[in-house]
PDB file of C-alpha atoms in Angstrom:
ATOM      1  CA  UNK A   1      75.238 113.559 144.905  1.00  0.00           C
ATOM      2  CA  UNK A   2      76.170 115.250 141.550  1.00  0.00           C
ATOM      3  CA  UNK A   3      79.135 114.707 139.818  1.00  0.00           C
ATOM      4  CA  UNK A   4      80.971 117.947 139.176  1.00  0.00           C
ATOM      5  CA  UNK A   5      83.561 118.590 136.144  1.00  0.00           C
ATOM      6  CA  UNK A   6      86.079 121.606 135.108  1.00  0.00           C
ATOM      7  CA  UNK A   7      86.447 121.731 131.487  1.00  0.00           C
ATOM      8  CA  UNK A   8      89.842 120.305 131.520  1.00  0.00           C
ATOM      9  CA  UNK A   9      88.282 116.902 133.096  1.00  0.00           C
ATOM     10  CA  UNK A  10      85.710 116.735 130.850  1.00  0.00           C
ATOM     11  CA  UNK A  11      88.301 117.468 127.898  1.00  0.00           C
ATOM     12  CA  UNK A  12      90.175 114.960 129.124  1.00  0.00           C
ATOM     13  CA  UNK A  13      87.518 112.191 129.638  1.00  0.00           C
ATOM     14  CA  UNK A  14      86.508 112.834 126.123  1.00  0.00           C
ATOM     15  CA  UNK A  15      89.589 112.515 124.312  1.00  0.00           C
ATOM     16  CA  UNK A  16      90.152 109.200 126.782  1.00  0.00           C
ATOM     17  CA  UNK A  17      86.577 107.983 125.388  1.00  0.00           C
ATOM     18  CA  UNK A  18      87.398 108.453 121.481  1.00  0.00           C
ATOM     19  CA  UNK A  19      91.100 107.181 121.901  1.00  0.00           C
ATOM     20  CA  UNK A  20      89.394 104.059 123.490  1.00  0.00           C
ATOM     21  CA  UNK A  21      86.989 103.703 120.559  1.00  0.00           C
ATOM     22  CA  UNK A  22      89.553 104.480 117.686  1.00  0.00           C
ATOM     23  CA  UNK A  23      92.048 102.221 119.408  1.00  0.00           C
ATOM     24  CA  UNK A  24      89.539  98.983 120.530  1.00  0.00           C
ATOM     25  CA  UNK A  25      88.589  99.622 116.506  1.00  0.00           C
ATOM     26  CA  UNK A  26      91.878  99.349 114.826  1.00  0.00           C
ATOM     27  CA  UNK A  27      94.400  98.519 117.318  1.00  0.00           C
ATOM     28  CA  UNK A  28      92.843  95.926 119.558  1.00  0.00           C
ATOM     29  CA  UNK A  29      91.290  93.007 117.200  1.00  0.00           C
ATOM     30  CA  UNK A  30      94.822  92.625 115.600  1.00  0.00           C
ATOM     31  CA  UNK A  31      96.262  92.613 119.522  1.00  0.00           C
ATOM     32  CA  UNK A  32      93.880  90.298 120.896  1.00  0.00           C
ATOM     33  CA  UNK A  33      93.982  87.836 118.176  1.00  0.00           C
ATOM     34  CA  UNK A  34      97.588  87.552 118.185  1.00  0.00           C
ATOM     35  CA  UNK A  35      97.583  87.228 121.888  1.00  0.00           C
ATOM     36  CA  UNK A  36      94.117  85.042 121.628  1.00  0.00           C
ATOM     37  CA  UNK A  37      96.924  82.830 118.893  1.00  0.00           C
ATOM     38  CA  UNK A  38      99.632  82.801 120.970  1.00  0.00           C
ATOM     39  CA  UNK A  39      98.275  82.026 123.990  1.00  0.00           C
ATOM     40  CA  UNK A  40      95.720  78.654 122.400  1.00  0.00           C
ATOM     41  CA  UNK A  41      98.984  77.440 120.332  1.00  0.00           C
ATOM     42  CA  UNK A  42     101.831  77.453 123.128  1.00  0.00           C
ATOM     43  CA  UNK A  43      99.998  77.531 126.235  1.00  0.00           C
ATOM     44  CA  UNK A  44      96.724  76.480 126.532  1.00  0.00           C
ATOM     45  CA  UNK A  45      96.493  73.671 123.640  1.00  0.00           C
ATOM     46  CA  UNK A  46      99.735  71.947 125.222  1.00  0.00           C
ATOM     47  CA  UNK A  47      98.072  71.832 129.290  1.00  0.00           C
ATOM     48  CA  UNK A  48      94.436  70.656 127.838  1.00  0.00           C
ATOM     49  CA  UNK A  49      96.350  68.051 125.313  1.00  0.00           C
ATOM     50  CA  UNK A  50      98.186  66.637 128.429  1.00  0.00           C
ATOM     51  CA  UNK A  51      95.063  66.914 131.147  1.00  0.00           C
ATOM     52  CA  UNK A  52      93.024  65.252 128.839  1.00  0.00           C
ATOM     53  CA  UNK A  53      95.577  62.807 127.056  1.00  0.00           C
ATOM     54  CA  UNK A  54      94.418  64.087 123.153  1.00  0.00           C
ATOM     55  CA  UNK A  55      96.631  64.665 121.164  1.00  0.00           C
ATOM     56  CA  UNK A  56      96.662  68.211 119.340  1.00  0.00           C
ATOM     57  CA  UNK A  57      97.760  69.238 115.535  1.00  0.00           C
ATOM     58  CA  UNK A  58      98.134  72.829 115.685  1.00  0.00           C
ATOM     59  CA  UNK A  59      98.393  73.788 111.859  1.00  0.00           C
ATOM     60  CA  UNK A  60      99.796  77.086 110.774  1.00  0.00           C
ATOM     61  CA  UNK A  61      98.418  77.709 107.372  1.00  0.00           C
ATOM     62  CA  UNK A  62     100.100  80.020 105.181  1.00  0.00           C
ATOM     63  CA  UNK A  63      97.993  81.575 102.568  1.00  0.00           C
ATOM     64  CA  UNK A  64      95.202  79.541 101.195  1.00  0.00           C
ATOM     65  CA  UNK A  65      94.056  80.199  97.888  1.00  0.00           C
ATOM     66  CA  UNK A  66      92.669  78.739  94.922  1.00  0.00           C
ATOM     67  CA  UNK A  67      94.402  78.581  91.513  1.00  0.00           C
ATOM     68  CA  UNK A  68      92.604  81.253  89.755  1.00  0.00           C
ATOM     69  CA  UNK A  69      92.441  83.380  93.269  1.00  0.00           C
ATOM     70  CA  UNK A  70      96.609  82.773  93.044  1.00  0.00           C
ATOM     71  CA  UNK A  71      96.812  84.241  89.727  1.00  0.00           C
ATOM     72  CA  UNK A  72      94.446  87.259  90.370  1.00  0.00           C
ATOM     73  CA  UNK A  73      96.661  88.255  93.575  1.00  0.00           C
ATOM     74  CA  UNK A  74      99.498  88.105  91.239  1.00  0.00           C
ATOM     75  CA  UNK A  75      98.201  90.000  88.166  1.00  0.00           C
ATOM     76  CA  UNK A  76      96.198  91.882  89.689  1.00  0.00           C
ATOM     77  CA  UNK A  77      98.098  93.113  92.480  1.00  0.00           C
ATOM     78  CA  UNK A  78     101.034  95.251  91.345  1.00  0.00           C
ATOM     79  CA  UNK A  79     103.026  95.327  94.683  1.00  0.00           C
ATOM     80  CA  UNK A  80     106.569  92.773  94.183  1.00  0.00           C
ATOM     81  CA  UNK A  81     106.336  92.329  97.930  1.00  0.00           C
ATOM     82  CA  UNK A  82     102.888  90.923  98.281  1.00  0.00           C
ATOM     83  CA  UNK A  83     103.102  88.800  94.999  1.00  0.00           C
ATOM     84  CA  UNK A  84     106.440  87.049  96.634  1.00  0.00           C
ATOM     85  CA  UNK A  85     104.407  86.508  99.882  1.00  0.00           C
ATOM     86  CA  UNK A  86     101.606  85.027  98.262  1.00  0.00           C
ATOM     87  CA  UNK A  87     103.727  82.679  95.904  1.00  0.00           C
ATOM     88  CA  UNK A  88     105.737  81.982  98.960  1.00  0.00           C
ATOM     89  CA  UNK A  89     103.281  80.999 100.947  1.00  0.00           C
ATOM     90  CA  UNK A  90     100.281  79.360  98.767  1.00  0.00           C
ATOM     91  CA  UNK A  91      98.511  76.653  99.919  1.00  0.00           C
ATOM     92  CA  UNK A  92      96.398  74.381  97.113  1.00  0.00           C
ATOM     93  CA  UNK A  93      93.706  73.219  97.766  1.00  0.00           C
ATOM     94  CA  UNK A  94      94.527  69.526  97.320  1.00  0.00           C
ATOM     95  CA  UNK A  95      97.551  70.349  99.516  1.00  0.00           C
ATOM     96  CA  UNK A  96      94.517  72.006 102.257  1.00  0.00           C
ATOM     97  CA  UNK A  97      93.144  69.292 102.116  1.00  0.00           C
ATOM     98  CA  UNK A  98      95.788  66.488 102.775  1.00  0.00           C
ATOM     99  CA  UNK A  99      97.473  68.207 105.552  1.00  0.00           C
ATOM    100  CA  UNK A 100      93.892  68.828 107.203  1.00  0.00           C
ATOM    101  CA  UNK A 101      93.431  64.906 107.118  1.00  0.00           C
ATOM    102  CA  UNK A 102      96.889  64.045 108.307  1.00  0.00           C
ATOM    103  CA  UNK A 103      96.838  66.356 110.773  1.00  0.00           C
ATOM    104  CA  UNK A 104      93.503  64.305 111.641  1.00  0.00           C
ATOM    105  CA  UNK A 105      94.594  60.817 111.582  1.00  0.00           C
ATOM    106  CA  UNK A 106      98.292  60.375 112.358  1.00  0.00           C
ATOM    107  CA  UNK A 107      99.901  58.722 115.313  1.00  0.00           C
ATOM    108  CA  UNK A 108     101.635  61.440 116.654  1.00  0.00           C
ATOM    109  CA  UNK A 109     105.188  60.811 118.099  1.00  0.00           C
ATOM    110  CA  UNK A 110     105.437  63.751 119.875  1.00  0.00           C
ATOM    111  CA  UNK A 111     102.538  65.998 121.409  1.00  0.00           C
ATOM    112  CA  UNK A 112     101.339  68.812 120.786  1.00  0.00           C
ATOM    113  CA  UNK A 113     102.663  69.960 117.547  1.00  0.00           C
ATOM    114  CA  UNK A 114     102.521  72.773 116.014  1.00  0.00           C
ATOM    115  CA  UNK A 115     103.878  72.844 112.233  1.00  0.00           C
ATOM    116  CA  UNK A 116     103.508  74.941 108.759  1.00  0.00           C
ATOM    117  CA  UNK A 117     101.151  74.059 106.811  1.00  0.00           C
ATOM    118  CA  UNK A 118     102.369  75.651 102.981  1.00  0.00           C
ATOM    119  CA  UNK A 119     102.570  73.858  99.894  1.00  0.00           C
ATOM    120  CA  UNK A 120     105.824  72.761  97.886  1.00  0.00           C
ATOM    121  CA  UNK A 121     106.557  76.208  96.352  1.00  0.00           C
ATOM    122  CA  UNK A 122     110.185  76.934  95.685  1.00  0.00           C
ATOM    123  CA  UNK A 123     110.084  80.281  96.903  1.00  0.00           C
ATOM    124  CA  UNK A 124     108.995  78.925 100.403  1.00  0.00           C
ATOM    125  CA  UNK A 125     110.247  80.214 103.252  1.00  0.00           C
ATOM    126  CA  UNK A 126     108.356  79.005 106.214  1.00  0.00           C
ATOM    127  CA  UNK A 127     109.846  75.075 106.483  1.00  0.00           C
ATOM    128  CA  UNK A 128     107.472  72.114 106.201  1.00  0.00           C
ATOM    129  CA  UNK A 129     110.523  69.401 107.266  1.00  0.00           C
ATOM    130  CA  UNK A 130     108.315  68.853 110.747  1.00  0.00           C
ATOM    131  CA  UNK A 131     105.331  68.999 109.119  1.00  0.00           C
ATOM    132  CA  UNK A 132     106.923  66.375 106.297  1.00  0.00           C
ATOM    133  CA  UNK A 133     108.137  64.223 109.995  1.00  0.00           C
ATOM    134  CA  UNK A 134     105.559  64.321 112.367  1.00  0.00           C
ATOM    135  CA  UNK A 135     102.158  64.052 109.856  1.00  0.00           C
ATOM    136  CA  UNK A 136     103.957  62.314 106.622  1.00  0.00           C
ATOM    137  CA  UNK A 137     102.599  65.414 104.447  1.00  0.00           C
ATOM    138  CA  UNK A 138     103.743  65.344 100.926  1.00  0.00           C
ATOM    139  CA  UNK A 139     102.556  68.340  99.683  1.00  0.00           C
ATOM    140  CA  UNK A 140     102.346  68.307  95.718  1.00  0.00           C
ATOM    141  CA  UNK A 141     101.025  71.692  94.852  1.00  0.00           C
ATOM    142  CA  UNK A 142     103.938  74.113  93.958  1.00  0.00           C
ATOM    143  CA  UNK A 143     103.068  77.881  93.375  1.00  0.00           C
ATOM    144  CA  UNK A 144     105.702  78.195  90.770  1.00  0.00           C
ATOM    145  CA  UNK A 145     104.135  75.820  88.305  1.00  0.00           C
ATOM    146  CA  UNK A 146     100.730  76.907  88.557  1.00  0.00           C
ATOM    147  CA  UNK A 147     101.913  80.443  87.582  1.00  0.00           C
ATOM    148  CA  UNK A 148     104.307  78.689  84.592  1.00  0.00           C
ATOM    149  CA  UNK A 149     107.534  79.940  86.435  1.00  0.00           C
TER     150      UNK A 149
END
């Protein structure tokens, strides 16, 4: 049995085809991670924590960077926007580091947790208080000095 087509069928089925393809390019990673995100960090991390009585650190990292890669997104970079994100949300190394091994080791007194993982930058806007609470993080790396002000 053949499959028979007017031209405005076959129009349409071809502009349905390349919208699929431009959108599953651009559109659909960005959508299916932040649905993929979502869905691990408030649904299924807190059901497979309880089922299997772990205990689960969900860390929200800001931007990590090193020193010199902080200083090249702000010199570099002309746009006042993305220079306050990035010195808003920097995360040191040392700072990586520590909050990765806290997040490893602690007791925690509530599960699961999810909690910001930025360093001590004074133009911070996501909070670290629960992050300060539940793990004991004592972040030392502050965006502001390393650029001198």
């Amino acid at each position: 049995m053949a499959l028979r087509l007017d031209v405005r069928t076959a129009f349409f089925l071809l502009l349905l085809a390349v919208t699929t393809v431009l959108v599953s390019r651009i559109v659909v990673p960005f959508l299916t991670y932040l649905l993929a995100a979502l869905l691990l960090a408030f649904l299924l991390y807190p059901i497979h924590a309880h089922r299997h009585d772990l205990e689960a650190v969900n860390l929200r990292i800001g931007w990590y960077m090193s020193e010199a890669d902080l200083w090249a997104t702000v010199e570099e970079d002309g746009d006042p926007g993305r220079t306050r994100f990035a010195r808003a949300t920097w995360l040191g190394p040392h700072d990586c580091r520590d909050v990765h091994r806290k997040a490893a080791t602690v007791d925690l007194p509530e599960n699961p947790v999810t909690v910001n993982a930025v360093s001590r930058n004074d133009d911070r806007f996501h909070p670290i208080t629960e992050t300060m609470r539940l793990l004991g993080y004592e972040p030392r790396e502050n965006s502001a000095e390393v650029l001198g002000g």
